[in-house]
JSON list of N, CA and C in Angstrom, two decimals:
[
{"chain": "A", "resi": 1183, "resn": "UNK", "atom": "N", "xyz": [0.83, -1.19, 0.00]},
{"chain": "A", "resi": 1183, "resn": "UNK", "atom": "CA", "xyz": [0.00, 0.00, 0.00]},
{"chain": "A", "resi": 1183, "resn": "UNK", "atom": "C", "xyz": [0.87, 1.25, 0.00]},
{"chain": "A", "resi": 1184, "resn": "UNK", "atom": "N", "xyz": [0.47, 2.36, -0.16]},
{"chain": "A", "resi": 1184, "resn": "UNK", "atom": "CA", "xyz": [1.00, 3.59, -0.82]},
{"chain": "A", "resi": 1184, "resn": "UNK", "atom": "C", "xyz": [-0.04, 4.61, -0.52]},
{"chain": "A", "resi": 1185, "resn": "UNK", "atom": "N", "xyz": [0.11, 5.44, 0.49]},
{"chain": "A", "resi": 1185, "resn": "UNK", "atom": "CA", "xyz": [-0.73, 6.47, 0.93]},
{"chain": "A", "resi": 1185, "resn": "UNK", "atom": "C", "xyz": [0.02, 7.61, 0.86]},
{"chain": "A", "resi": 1186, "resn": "UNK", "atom": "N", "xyz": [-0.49, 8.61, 0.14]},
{"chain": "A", "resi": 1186, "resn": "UNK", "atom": "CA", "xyz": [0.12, 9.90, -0.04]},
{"chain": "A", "resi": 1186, "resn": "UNK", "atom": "C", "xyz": [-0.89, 11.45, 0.20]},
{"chain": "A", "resi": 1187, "resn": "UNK", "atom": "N", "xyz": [-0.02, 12.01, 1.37]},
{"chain": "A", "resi": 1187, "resn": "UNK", "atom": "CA", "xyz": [-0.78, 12.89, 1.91]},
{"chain": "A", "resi": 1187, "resn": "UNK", "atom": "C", "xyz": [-0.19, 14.48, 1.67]},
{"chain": "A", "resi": 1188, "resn": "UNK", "atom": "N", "xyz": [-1.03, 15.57, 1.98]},
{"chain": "A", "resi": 1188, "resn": "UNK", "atom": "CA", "xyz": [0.00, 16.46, 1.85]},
{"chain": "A", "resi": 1188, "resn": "UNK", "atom": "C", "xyz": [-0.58, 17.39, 3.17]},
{"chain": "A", "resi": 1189, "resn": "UNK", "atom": "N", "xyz": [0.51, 17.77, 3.80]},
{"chain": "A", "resi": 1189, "resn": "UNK", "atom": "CA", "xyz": [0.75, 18.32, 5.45]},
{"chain": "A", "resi": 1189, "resn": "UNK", "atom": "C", "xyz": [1.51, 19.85, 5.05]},
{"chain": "A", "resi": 1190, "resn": "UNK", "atom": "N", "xyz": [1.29, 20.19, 5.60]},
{"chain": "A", "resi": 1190, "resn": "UNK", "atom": "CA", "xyz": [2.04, 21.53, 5.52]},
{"chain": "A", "resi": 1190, "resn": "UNK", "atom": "C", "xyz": [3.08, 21.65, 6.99]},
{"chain": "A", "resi": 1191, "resn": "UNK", "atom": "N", "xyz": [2.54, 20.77, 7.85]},
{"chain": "A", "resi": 1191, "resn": "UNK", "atom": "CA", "xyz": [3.23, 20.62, 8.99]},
{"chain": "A", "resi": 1191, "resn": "UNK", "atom": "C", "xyz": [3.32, 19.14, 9.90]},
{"chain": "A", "resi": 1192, "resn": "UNK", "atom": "N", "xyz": [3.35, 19.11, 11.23]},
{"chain": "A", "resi": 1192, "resn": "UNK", "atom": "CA", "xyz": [3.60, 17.77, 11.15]},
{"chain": "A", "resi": 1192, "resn": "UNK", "atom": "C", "xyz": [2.29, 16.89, 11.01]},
{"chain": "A", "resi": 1193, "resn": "UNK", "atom": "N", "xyz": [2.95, 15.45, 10.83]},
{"chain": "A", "resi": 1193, "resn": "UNK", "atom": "CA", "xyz": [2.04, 14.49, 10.58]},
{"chain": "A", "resi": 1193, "resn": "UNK", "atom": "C", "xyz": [2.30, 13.33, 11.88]},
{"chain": "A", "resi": 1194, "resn": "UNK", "atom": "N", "xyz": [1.16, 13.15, 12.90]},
{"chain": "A", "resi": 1194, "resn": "UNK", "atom": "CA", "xyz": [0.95, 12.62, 13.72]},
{"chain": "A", "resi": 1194, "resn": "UNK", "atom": "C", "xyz": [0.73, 10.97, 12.85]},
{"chain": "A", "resi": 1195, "resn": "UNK", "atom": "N", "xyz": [0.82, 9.95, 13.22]},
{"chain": "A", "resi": 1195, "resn": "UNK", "atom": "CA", "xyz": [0.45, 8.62, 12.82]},
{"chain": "A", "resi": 1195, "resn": "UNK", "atom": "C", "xyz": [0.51, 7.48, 14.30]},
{"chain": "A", "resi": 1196, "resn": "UNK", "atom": "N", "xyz": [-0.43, 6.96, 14.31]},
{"chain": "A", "resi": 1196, "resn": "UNK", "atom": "CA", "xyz": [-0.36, 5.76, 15.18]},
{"chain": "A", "resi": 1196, "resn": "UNK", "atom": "C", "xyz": [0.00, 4.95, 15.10]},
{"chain": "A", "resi": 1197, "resn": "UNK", "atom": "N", "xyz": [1.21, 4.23, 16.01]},
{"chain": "A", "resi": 1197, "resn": "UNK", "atom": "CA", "xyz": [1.53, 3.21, 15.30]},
{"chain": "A", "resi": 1197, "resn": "UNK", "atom": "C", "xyz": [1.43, 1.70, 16.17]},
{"chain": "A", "resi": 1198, "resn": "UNK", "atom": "N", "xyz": [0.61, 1.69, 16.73]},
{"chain": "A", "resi": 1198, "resn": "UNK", "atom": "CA", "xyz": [0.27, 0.24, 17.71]},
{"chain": "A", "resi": 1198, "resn": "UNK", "atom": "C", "xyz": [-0.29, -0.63, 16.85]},
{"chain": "A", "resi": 1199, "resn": "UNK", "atom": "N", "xyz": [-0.68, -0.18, 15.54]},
{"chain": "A", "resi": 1199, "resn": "UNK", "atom": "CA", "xyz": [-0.75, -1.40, 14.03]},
{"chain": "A", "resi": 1199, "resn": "UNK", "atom": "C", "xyz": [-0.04, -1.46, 13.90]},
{"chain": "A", "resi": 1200, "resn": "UNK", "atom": "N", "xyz": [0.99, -1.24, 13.68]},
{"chain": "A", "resi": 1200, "resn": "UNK", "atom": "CA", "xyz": [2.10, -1.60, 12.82]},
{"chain": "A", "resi": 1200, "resn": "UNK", "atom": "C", "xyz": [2.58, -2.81, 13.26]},
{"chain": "A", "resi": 1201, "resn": "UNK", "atom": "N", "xyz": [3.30, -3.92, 12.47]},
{"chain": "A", "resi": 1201, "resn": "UNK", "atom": "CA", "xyz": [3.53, -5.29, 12.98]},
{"chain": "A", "resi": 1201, "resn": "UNK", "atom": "C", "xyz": [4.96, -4.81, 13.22]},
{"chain": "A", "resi": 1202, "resn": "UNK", "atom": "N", "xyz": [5.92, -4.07, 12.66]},
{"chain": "A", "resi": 1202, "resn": "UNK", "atom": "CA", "xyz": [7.37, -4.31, 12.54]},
{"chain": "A", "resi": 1202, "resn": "UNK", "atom": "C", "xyz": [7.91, -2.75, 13.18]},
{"chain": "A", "resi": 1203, "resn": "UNK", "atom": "N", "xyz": [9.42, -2.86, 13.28]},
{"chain": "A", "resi": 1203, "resn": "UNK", "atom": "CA", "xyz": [10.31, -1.78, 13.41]},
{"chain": "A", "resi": 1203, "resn": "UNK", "atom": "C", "xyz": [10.15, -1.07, 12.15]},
{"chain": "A", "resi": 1204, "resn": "UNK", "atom": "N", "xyz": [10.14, 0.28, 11.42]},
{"chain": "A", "resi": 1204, "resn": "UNK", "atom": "CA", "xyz": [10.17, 1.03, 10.68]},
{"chain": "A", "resi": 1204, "resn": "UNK", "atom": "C", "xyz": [11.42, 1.74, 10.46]},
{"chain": "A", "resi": 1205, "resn": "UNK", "atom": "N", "xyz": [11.72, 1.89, 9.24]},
{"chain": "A", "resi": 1205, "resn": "UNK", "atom": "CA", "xyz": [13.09, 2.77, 8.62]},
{"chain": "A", "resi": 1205, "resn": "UNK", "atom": "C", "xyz": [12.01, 4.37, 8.18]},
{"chain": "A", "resi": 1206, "resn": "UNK", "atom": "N", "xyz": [12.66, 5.25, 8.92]},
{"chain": "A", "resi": 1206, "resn": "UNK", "atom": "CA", "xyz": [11.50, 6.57, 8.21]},
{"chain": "A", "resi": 1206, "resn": "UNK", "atom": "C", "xyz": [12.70, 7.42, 7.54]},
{"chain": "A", "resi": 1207, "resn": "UNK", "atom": "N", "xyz": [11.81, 8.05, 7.03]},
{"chain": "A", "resi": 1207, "resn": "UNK", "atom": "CA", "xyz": [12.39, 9.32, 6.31]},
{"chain": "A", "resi": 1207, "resn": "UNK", "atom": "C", "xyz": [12.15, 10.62, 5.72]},
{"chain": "A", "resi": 1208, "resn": "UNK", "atom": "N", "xyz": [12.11, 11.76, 5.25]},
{"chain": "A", "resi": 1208, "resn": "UNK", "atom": "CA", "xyz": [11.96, 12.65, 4.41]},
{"chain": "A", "resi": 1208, "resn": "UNK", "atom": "C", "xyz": [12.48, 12.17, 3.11]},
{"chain": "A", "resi": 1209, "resn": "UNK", "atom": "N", "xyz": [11.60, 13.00, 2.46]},
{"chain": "A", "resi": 1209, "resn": "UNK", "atom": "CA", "xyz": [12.58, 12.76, 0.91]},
{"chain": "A", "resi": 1209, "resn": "UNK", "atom": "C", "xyz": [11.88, 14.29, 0.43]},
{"chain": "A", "resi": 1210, "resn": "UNK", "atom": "N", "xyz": [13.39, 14.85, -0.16]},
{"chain": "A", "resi": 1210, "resn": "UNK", "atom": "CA", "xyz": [12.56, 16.44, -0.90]},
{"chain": "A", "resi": 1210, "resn": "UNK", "atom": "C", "xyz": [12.44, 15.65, -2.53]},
{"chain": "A", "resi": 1211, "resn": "UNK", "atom": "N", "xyz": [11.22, 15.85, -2.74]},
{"chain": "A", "resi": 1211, "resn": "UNK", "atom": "CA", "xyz": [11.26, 15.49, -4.50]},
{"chain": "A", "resi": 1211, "resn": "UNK", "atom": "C", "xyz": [11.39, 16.55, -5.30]},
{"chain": "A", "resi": 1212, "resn": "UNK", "atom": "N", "xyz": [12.20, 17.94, -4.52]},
{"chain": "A", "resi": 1212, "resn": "UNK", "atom": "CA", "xyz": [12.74, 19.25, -5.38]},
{"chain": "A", "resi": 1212, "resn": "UNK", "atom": "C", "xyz": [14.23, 19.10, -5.89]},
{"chain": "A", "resi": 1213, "resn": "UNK", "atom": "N", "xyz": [14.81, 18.46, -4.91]},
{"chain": "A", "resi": 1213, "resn": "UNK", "atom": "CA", "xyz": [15.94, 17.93, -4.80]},
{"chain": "A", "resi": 1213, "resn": "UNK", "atom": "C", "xyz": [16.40, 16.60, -5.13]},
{"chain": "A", "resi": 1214, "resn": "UNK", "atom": "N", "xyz": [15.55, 15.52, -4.98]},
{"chain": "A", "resi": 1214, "resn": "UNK", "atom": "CA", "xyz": [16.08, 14.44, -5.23]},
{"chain": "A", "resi": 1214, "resn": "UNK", "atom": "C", "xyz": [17.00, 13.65, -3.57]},
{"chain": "A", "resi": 1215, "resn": "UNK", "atom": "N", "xyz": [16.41, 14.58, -2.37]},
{"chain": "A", "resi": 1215, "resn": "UNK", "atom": "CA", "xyz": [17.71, 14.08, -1.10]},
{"chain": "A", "resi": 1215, "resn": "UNK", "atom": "C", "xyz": [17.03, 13.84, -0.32]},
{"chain": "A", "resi": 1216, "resn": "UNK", "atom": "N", "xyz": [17.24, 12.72, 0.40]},
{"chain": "A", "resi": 1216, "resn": "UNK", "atom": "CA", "xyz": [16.80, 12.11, 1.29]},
{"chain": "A", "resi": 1216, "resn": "UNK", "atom": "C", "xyz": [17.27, 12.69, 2.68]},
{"chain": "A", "resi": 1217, "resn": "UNK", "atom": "N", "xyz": [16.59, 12.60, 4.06]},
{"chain": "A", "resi": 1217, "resn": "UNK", "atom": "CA", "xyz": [17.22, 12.98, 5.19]},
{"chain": "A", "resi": 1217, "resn": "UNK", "atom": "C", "xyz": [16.83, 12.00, 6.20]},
{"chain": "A", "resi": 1218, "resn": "UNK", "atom": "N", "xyz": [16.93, 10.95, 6.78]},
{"chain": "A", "resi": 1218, "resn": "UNK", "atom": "CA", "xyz": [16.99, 9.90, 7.84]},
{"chain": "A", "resi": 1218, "resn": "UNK", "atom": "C", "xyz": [16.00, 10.23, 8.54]},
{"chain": "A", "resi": 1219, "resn": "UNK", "atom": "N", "xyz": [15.52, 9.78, 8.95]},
{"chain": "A", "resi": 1219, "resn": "UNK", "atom": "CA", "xyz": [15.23, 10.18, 11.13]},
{"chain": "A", "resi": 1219, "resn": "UNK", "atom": "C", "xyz": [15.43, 8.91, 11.57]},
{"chain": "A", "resi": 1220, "resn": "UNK", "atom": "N", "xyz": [14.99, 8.07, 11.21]},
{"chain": "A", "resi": 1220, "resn": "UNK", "atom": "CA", "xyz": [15.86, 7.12, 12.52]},
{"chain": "A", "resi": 1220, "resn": "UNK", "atom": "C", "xyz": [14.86, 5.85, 12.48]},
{"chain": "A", "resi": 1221, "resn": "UNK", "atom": "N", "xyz": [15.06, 4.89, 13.37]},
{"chain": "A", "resi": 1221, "resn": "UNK", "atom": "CA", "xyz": [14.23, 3.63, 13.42]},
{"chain": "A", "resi": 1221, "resn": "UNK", "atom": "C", "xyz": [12.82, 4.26, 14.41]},
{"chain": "A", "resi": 1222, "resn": "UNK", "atom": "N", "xyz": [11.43, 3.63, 14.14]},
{"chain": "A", "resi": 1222, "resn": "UNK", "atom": "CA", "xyz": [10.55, 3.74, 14.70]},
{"chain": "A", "resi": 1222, "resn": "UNK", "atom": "C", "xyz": [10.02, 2.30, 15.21]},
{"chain": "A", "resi": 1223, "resn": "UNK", "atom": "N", "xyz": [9.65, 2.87, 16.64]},
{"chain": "A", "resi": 1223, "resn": "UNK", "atom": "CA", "xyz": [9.23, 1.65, 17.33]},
{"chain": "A", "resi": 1223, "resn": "UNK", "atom": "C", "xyz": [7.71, 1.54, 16.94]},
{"chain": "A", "resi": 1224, "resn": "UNK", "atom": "N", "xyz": [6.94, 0.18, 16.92]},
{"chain": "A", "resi": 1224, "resn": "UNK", "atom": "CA", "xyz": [5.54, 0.22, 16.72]},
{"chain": "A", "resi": 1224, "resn": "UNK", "atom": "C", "xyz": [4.80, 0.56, 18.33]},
{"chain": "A", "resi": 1225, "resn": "UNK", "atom": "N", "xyz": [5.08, 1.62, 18.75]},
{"chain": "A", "resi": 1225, "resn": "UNK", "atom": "CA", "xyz": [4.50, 1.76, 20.06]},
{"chain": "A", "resi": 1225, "resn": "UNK", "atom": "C", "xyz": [3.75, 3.16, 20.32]},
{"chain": "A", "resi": 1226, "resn": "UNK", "atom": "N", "xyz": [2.66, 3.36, 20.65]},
{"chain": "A", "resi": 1226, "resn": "UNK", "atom": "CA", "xyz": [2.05, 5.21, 20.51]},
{"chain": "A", "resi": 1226, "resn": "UNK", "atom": "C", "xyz": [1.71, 5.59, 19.52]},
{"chain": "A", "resi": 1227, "resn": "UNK", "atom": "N", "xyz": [2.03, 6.60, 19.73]},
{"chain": "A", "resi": 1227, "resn": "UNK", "atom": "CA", "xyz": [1.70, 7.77, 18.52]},
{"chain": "A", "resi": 1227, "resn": "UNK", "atom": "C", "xyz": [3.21, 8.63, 18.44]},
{"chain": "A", "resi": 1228, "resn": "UNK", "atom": "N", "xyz": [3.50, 8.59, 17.11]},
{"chain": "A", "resi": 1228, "resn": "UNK", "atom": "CA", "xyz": [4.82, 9.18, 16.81]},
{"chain": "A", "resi": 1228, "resn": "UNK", "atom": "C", "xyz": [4.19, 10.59, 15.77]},
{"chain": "A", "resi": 1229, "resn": "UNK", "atom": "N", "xyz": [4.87, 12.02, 16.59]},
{"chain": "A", "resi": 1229, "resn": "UNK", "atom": "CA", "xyz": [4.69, 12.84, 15.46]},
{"chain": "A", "resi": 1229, "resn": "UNK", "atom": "C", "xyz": [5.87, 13.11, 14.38]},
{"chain": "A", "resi": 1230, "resn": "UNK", "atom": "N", "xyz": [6.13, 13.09, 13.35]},
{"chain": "A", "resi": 1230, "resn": "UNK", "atom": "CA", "xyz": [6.94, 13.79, 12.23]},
{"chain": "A", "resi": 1230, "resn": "UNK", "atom": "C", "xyz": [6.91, 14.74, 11.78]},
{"chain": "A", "resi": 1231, "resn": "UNK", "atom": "N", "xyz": [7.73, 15.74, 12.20]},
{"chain": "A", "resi": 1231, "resn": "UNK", "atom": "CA", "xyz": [7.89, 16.85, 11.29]},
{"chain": "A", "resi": 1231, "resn": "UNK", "atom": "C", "xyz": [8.75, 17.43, 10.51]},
{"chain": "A", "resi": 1232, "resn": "UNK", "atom": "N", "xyz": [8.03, 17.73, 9.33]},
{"chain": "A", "resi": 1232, "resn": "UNK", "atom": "CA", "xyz": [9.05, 17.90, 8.38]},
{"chain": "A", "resi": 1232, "resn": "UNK", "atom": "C", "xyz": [10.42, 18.78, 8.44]},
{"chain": "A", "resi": 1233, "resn": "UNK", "atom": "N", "xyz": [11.10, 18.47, 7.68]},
{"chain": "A", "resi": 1233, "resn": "UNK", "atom": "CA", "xyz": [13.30, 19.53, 8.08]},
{"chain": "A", "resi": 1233, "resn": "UNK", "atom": "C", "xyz": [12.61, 20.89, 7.97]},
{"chain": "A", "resi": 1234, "resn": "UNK", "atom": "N", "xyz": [12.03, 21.03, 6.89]},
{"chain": "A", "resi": 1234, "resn": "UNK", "atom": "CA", "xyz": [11.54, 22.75, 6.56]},
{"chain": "A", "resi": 1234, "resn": "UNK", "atom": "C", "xyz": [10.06, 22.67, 6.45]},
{"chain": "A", "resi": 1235, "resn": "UNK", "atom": "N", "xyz": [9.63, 23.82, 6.27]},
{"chain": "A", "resi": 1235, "resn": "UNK", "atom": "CA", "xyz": [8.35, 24.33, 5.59]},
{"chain": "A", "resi": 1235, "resn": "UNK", "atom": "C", "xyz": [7.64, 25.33, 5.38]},
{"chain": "A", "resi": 1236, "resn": "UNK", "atom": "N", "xyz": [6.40, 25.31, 4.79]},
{"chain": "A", "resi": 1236, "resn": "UNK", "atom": "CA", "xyz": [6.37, 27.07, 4.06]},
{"chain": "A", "resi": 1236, "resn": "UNK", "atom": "C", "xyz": [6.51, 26.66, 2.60]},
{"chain": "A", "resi": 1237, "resn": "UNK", "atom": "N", "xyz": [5.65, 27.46, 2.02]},
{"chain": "A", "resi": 1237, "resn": "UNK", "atom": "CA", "xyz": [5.66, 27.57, 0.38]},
{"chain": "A", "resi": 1237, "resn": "UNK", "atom": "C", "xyz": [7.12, 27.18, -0.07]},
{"chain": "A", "resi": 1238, "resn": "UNK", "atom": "N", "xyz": [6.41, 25.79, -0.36]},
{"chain": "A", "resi": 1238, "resn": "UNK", "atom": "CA", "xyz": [7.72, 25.30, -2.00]},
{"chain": "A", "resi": 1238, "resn": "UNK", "atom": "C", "xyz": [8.65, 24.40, -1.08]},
{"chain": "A", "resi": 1239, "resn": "UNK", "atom": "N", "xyz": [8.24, 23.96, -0.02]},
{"chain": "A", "resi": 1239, "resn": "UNK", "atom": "CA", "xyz": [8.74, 23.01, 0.90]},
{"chain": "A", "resi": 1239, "resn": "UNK", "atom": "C", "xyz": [7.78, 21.96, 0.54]},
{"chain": "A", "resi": 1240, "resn": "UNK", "atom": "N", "xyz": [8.11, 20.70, -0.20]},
{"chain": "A", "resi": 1240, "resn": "UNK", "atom": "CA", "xyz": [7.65, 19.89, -0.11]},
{"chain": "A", "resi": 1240, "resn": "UNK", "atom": "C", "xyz": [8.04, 18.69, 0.20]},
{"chain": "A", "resi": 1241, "resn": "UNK", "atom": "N", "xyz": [7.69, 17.67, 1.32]},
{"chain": "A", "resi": 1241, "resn": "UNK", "atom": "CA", "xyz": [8.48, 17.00, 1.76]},
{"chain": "A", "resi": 1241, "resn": "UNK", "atom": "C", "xyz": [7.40, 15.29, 1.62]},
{"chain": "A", "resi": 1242, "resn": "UNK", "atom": "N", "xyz": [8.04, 14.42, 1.19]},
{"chain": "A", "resi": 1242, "resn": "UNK", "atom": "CA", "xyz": [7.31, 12.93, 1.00]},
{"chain": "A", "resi": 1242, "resn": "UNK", "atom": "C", "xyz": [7.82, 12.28, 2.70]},
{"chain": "A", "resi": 1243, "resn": "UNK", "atom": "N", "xyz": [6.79, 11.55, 3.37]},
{"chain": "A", "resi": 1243, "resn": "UNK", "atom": "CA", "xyz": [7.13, 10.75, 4.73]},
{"chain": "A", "resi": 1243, "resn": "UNK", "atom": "C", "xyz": [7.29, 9.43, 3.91]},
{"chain": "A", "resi": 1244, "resn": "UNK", "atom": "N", "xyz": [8.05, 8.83, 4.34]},
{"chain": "A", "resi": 1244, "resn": "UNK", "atom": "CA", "xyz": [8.76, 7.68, 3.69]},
{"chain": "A", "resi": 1244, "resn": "UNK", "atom": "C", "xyz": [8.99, 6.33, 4.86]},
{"chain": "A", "resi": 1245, "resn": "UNK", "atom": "N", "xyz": [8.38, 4.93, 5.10]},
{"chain": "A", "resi": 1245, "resn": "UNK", "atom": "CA", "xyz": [8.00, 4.73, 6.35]},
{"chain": "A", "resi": 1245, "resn": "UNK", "atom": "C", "xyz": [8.44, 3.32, 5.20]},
{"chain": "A", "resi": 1246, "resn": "UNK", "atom": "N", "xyz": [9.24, 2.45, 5.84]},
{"chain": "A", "resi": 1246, "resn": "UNK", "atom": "CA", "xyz": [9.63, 0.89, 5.04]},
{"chain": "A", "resi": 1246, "resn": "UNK", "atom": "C", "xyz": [9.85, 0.20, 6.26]},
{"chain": "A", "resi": 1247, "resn": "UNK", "atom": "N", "xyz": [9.52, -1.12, 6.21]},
{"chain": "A", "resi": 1247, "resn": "UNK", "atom": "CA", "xyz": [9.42, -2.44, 7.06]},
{"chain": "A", "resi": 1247, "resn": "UNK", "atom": "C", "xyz": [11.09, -3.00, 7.28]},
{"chain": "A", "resi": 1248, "resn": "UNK", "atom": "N", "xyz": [11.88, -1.95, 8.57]},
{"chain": "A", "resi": 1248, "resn": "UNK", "atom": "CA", "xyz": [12.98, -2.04, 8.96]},
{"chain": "A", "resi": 1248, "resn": "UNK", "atom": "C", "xyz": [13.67, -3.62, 8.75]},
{"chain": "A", "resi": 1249, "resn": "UNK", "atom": "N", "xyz": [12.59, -4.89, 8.61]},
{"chain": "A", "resi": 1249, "resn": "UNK", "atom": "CA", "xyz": [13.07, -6.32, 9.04]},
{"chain": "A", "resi": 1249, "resn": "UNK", "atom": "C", "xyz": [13.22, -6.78, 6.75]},
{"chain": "A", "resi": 1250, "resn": "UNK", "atom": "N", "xyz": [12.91, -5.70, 6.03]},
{"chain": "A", "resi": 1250, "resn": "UNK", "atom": "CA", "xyz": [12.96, -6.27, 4.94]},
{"chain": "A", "resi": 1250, "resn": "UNK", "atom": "C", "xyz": [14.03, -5.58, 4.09]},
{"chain": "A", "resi": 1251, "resn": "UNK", "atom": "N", "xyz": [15.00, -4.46, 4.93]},
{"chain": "A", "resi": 1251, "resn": "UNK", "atom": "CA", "xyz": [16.65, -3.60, 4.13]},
{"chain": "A", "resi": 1251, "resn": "UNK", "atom": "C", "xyz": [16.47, -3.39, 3.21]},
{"chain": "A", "resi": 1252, "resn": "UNK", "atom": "N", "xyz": [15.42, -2.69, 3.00]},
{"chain": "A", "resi": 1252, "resn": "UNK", "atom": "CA", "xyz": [15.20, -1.93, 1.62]},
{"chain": "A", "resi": 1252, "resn": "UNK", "atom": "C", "xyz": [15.75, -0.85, 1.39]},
{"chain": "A", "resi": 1253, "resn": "UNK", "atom": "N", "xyz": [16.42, -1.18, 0.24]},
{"chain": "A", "resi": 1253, "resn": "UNK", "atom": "CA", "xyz": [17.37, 0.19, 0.62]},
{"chain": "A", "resi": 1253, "resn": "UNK", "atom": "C", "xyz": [16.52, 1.53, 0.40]},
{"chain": "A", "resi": 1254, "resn": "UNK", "atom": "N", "xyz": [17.46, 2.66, 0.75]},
{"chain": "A", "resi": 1254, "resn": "UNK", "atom": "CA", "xyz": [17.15, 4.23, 1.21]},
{"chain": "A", "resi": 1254, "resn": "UNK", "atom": "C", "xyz": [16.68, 5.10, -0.02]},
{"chain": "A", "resi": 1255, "resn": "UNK", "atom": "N", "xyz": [15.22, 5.46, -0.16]},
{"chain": "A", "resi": 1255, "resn": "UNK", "atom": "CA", "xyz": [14.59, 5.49, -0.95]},
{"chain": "A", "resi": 1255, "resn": "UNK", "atom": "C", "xyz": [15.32, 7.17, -1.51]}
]
């Protein structure tokens, strides 16, 4: 699945569904660059917020199944 949203600021998500550890990320699709944040636990509610924002900041949340090393989108 493939859900694509658009936030202007952060994006709250729950994650006590989730079955696995998560690889997250930003990705600017102005740029082509990716920026990390880190492993996510399936526990709570995790907020994300984006590196920048404000007109012409557009940023993709990028969320992959840490147990399958997919590489860095």
């Amino acid at each position: 699945d493939v859900s694509v949203s658009v936030w202007h600021a952060c994006v709250p998500l729950k994650l006590h569904e989730v079955r696995t550890t998560l690889n997250a990320y930003w990705f600017d699709p102005r740029k082509g660059e990716v920026k990390a944040i880190d492993k996510v636990e399936n526990k709570g509610t995790k907020l994300f917020t984006p590196p920048t924002k404000g007109y012409g900041n557009d940023w993709v949340l990028v969320l992959d199944d840490a147990s399958k090393a997919y590489p860095q989108p």
